[in-house]
PDB file of C-alpha atoms in Angstrom:
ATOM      1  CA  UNK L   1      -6.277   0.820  12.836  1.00 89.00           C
ATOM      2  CA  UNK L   2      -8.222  -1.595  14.783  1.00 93.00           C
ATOM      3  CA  UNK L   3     -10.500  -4.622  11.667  1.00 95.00           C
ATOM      4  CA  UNK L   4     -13.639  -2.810  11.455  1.00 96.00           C
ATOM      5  CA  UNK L   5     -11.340   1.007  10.784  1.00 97.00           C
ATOM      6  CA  UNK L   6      -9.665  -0.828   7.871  1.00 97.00           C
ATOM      7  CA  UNK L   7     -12.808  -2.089   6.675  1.00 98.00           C
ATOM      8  CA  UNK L   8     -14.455   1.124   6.620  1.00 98.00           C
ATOM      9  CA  UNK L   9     -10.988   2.583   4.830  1.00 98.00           C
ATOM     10  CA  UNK L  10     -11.171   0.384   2.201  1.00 98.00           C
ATOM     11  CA  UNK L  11     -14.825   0.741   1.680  1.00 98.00           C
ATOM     12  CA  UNK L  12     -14.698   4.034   1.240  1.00 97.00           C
ATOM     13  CA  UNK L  13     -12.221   4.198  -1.304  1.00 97.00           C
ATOM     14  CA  UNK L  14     -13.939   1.138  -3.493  1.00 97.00           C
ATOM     15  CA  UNK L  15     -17.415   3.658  -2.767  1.00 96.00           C
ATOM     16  CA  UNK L  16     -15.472   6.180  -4.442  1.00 94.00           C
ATOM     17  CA  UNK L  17     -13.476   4.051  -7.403  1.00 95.00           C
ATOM     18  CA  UNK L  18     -15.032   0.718  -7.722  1.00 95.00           C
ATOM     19  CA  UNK L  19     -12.879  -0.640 -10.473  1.00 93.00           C
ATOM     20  CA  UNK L  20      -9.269   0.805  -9.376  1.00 93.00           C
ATOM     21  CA  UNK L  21      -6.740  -0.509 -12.421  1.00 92.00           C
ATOM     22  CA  UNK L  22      -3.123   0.638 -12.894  1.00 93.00           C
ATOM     23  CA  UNK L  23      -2.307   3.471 -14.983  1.00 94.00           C
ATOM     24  CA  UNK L  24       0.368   2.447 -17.030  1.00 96.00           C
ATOM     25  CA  UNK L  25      -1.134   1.222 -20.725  1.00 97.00           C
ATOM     26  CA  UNK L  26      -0.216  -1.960 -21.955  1.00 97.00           C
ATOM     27  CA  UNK L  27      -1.950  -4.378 -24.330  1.00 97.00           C
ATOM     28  CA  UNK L  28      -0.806  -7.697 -22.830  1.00 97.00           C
ATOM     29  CA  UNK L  29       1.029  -9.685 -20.275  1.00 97.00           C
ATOM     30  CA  UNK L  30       4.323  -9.040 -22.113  1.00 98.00           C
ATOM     31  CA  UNK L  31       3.883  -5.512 -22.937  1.00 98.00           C
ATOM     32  CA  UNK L  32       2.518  -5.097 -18.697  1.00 98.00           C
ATOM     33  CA  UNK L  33       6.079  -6.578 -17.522  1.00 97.00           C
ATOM     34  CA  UNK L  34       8.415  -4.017 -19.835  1.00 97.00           C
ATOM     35  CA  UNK L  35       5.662  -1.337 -18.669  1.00 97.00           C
ATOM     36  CA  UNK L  36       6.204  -1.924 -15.138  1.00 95.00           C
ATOM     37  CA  UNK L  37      10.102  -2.732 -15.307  1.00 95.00           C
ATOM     38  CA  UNK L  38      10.324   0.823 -16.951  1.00 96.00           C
ATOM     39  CA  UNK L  39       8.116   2.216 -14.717  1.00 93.00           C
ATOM     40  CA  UNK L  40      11.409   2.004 -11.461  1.00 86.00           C
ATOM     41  CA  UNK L  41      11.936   5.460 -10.584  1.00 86.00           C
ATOM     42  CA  UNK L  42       9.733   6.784 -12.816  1.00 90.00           C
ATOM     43  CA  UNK L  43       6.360   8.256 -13.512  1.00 91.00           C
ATOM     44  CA  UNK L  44       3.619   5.839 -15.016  1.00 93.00           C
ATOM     45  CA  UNK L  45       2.815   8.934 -17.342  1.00 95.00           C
ATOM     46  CA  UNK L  46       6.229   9.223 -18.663  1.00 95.00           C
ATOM     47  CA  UNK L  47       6.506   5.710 -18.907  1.00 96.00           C
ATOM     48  CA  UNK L  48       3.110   5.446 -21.257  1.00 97.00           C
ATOM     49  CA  UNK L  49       4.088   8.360 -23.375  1.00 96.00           C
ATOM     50  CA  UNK L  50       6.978   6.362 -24.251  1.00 95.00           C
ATOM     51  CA  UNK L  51       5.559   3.010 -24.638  1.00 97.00           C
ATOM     52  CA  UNK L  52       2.833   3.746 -26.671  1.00 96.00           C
ATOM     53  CA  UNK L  53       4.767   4.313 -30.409  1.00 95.00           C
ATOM     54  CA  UNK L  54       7.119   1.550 -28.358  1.00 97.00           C
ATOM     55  CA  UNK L  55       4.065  -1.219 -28.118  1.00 97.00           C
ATOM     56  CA  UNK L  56       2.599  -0.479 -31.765  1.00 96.00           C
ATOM     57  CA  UNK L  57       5.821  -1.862 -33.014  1.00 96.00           C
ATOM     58  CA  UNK L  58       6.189  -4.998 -30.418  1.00 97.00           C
ATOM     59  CA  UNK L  59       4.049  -6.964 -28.879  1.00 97.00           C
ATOM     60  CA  UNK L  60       5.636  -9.790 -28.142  1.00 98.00           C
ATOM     61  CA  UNK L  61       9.217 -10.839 -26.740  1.00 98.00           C
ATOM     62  CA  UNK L  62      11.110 -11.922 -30.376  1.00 98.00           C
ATOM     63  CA  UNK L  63      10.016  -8.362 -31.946  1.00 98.00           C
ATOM     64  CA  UNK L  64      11.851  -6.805 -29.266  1.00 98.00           C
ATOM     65  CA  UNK L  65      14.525  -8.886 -30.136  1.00 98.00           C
ATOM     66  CA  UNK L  66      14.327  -7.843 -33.720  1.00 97.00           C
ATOM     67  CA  UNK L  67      14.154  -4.223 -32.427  1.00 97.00           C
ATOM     68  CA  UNK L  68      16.974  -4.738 -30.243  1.00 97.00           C
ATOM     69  CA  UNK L  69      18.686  -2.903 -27.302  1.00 96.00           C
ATOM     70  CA  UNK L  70      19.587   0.205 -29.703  1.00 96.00           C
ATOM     71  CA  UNK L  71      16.635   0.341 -31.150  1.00 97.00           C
ATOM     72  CA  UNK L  72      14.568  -0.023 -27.830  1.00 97.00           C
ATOM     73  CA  UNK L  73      16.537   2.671 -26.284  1.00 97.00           C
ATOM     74  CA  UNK L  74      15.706   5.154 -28.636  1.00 96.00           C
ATOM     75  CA  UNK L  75      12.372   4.710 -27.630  1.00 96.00           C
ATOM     76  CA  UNK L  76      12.843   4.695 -24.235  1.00 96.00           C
ATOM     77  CA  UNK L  77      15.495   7.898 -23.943  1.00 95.00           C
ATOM     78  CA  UNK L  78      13.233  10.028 -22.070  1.00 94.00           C
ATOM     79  CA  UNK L  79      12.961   8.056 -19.214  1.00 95.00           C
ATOM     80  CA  UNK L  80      14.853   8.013 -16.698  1.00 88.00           C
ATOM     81  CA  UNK L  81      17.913   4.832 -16.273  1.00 92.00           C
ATOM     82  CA  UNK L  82      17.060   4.100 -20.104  1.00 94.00           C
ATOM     83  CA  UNK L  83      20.823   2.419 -20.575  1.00 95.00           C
ATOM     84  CA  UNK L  84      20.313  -0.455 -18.069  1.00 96.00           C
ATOM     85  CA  UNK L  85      16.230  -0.466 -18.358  1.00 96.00           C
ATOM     86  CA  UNK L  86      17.003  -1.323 -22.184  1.00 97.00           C
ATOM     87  CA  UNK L  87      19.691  -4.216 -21.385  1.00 97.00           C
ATOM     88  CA  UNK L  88      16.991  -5.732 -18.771  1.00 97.00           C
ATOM     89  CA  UNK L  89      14.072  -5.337 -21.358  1.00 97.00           C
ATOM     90  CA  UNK L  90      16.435  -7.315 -24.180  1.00 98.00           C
ATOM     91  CA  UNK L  91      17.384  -9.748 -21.291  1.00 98.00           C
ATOM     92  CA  UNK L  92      13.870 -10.998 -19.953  1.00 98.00           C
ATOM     93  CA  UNK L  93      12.907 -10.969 -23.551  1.00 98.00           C
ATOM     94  CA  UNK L  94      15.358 -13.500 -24.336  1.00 98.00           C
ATOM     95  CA  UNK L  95      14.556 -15.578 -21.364  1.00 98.00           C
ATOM     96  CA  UNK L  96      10.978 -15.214 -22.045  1.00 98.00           C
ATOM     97  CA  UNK L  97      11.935 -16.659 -25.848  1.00 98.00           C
ATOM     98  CA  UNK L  98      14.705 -19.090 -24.775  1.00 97.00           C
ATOM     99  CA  UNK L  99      12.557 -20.587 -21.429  1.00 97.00           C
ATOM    100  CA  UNK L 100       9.257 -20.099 -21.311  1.00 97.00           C
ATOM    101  CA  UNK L 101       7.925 -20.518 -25.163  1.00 97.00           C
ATOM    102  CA  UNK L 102       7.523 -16.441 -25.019  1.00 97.00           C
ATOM    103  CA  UNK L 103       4.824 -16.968 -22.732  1.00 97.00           C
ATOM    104  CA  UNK L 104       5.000 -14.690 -19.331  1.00 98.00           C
ATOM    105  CA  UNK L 105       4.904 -16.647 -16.451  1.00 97.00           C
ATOM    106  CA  UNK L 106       1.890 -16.753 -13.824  1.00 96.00           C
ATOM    107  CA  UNK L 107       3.779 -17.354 -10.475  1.00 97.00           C
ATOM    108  CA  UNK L 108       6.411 -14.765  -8.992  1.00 96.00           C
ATOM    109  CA  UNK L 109       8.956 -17.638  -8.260  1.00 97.00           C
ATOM    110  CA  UNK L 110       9.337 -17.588 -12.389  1.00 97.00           C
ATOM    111  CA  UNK L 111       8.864 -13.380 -12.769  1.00 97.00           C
ATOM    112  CA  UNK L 112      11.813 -12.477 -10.038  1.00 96.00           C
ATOM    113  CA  UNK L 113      14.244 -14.757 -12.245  1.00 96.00           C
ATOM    114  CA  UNK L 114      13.448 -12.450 -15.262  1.00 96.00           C
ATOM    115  CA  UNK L 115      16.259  -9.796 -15.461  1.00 96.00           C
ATOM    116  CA  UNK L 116      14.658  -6.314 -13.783  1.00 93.00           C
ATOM    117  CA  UNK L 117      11.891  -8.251 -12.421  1.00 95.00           C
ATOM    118  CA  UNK L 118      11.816  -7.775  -8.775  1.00 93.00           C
ATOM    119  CA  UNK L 119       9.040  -8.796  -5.600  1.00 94.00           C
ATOM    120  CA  UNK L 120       7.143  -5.446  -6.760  1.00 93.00           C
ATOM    121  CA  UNK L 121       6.896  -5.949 -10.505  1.00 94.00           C
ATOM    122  CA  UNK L 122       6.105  -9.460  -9.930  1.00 96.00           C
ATOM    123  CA  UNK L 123       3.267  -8.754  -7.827  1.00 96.00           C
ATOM    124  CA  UNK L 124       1.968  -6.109 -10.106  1.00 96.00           C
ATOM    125  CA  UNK L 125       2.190  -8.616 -12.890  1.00 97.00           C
ATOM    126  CA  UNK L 126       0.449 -11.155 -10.934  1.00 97.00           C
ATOM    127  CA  UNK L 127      -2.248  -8.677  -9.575  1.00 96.00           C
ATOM    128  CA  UNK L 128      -2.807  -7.198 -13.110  1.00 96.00           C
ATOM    129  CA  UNK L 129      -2.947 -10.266 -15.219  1.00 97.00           C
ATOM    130  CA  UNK L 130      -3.413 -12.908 -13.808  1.00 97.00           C
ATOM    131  CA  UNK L 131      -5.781 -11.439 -11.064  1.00 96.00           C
ATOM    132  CA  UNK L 132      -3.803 -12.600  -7.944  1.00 97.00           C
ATOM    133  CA  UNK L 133      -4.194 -11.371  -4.414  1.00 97.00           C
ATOM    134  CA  UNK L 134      -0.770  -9.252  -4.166  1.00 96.00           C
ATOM    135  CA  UNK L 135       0.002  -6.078  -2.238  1.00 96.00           C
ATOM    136  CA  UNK L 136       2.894  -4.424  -4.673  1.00 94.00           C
ATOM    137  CA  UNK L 137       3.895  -1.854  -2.202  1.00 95.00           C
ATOM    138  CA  UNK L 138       5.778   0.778  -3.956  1.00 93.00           C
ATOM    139  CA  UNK L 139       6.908   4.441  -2.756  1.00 93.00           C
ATOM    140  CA  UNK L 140       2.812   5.567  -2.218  1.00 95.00           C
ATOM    141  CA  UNK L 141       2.063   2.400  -0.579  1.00 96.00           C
ATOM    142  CA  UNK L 142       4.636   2.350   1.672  1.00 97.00           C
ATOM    143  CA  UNK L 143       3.908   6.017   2.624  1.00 97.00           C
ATOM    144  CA  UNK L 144       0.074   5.323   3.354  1.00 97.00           C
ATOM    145  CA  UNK L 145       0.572   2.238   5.250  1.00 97.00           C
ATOM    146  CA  UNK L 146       2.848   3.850   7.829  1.00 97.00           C
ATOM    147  CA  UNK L 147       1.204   7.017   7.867  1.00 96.00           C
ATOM    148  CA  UNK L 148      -2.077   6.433   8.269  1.00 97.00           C
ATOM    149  CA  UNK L 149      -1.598   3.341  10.377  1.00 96.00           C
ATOM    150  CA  UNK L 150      -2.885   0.957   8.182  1.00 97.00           C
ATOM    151  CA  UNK L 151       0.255  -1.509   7.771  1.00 97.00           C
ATOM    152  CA  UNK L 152       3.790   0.019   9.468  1.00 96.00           C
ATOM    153  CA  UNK L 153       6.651  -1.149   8.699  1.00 97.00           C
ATOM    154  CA  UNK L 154      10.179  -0.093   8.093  1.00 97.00           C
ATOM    155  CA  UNK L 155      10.873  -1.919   4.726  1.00 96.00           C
ATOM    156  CA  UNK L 156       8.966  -2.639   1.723  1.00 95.00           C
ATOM    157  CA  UNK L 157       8.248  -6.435   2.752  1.00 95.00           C
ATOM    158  CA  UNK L 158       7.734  -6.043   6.125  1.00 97.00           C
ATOM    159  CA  UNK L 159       4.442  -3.415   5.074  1.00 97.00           C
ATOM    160  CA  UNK L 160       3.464  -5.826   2.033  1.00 97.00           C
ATOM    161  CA  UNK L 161       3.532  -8.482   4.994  1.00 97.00           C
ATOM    162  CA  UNK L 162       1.166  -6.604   7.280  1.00 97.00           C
ATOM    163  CA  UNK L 163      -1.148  -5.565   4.363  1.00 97.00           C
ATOM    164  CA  UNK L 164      -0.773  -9.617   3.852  1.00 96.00           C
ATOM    165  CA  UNK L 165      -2.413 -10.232   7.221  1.00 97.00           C
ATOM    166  CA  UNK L 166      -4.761  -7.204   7.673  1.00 97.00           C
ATOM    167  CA  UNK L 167      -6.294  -6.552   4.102  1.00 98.00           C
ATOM    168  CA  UNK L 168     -10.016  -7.754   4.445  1.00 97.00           C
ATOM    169  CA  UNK L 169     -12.759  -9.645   1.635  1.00 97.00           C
ATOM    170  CA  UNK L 170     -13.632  -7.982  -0.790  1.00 97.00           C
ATOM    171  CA  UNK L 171     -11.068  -5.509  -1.196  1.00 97.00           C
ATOM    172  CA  UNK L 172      -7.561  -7.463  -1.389  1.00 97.00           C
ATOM    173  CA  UNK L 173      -7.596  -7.654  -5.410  1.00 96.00           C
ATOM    174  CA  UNK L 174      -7.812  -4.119  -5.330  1.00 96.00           C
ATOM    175  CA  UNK L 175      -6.164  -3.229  -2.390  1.00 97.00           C
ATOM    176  CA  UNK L 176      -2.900  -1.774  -3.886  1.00 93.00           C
ATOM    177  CA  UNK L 177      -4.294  -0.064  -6.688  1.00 96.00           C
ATOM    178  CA  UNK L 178      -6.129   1.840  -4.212  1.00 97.00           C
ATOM    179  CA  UNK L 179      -3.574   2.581  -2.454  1.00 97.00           C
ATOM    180  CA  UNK L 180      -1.031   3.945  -5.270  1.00 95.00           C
ATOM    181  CA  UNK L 181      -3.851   6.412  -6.209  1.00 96.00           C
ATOM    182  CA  UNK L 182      -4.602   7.207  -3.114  1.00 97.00           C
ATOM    183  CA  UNK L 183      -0.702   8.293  -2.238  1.00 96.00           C
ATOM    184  CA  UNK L 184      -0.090   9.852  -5.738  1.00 94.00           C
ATOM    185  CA  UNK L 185      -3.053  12.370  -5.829  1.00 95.00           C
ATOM    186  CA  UNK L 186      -4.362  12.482  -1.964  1.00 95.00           C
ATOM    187  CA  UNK L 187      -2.089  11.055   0.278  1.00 96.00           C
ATOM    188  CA  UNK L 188       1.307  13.136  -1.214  1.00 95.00           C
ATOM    189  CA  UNK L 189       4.530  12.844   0.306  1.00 93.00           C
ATOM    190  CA  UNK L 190       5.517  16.659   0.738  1.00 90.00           C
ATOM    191  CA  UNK L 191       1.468  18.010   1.775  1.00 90.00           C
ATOM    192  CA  UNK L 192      -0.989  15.104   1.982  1.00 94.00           C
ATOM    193  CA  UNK L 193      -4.660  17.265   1.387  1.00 95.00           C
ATOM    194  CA  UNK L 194      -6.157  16.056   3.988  1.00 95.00           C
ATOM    195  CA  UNK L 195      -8.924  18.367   3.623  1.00 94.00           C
ATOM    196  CA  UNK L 196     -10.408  16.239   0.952  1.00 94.00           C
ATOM    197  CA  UNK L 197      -9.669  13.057   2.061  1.00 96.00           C
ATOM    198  CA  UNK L 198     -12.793  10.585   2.639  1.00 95.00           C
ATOM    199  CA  UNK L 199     -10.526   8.418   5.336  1.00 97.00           C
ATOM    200  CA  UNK L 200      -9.199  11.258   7.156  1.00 96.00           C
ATOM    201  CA  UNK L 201     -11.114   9.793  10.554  1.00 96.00           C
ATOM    202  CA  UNK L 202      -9.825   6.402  10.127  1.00 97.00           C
ATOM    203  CA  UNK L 203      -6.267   8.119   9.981  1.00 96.00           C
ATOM    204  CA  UNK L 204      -3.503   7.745  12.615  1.00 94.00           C
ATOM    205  CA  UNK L 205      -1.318  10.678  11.182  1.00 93.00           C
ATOM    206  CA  UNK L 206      -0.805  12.942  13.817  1.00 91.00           C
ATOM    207  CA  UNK L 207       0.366  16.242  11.313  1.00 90.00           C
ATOM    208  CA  UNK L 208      -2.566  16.426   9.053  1.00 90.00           C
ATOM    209  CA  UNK L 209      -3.030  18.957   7.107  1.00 85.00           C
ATOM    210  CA  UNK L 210      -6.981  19.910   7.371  1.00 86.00           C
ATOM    211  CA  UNK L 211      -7.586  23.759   6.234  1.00 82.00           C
ATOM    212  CA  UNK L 212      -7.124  24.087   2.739  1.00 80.00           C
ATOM    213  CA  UNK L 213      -4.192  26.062   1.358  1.00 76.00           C
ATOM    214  CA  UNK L 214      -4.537  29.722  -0.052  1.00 74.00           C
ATOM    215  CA  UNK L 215      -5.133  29.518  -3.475  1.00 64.00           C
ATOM    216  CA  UNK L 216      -6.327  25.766  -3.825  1.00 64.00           C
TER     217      UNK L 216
END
């Protein structure tokens, strides 16, 4: 996509959701990192279902101490790596309590050292919060930036890095937002429906898919 294509992408997509925000439900900056640490290899929906009765008993790292790992797992069971989701949860927690006066850290040098905090939570975290300029690029992302042309690359860094460089004012706060939702309900990895898609134009992908299916 040549500067003014990815302007045009991205200004269609703010035209069409002007205030993109995750979908996971949290109440605060604690409660957003155990959200989005849960949320590896799972589905934000499945993740908030759980969290919700989770979140109106902690809010804060030292009541999910006093809950501890047990306790947290049984309200985590349903999704998916619960066992070692629940050890990280207790871990960070404990860091949190122990390092940082339970108080979640604004720069992603301090979030990677918490225990199931990686580059992608971080930048969620930071993006979410504290409203930083990160690219989180997750499974979506990294789908829509290779196939549509928009930022290529054959690892997760190497397409946050090109969404670093190419992502234009006014649309790099929401950039990534834009482009989960874009992946998990246009954009899908089996049958993208192009035949509804407002940036299908600006699109490099050579296999779209542009009549829509019988019985959609």
């Amino acid at each position: 996509m040549t500067k003014d294509q990815i302007f045009e992408f991205f200004r269609r997509l703010a035209e069409d959701n002007p205030s993109p925000e995750t979908e996971l439900e949290y109440g605060n900056a604690y409660q957003l990192v155990v959200a989005v640490a849960l949320s590896a290899q799972a589905t934000d929906v499945g993740v908030n279902k759980a969290t919700r009765a989770l979140f109106r008993v902690v809010e804060m790292p030292e009541q999910m101490l006093e809950l501890g790992e047990e306790g947290l797992k049984e309200h985590i069971k349903t999704i998916g790596l619960f066992n070692s989701k629940a050890k990280n949860v207790i871990a960070l927690s404990q860091l949190l309590v122990d390092e940082y006066g339970s108080v979640v850290p604004d720069t992603r040098e301090d979030l990677v050292r918490l225990p199931g905090v990686g580059r992608k939570t971080a930048n969620v975290v930071l993006n979410c919060w504290f409203g930083q300029e990160t690219f989180a690029v997750d499974t979506h992302i990294f789908r829509v930036g290779n196939r549509t042309g928009l930022a290529k690359g054959k690892t997760p860094e190497q397409v946050e890095a090109k969404l670093e460089k190419r992502v234009p004012q006014p649309f790099r706060l929401g950039a990534h937002h834009w482009l989960i939702l874009h992946g998990r309900y246009l954009c899908k990895a089996r049958t993208p429906e192009c035949w509804r898609c407002k940036v299908v134009d600006l699109c490099s992908y050579r296999k779209k898919v542009l009549e829509t299916p019988k019985g959609r």
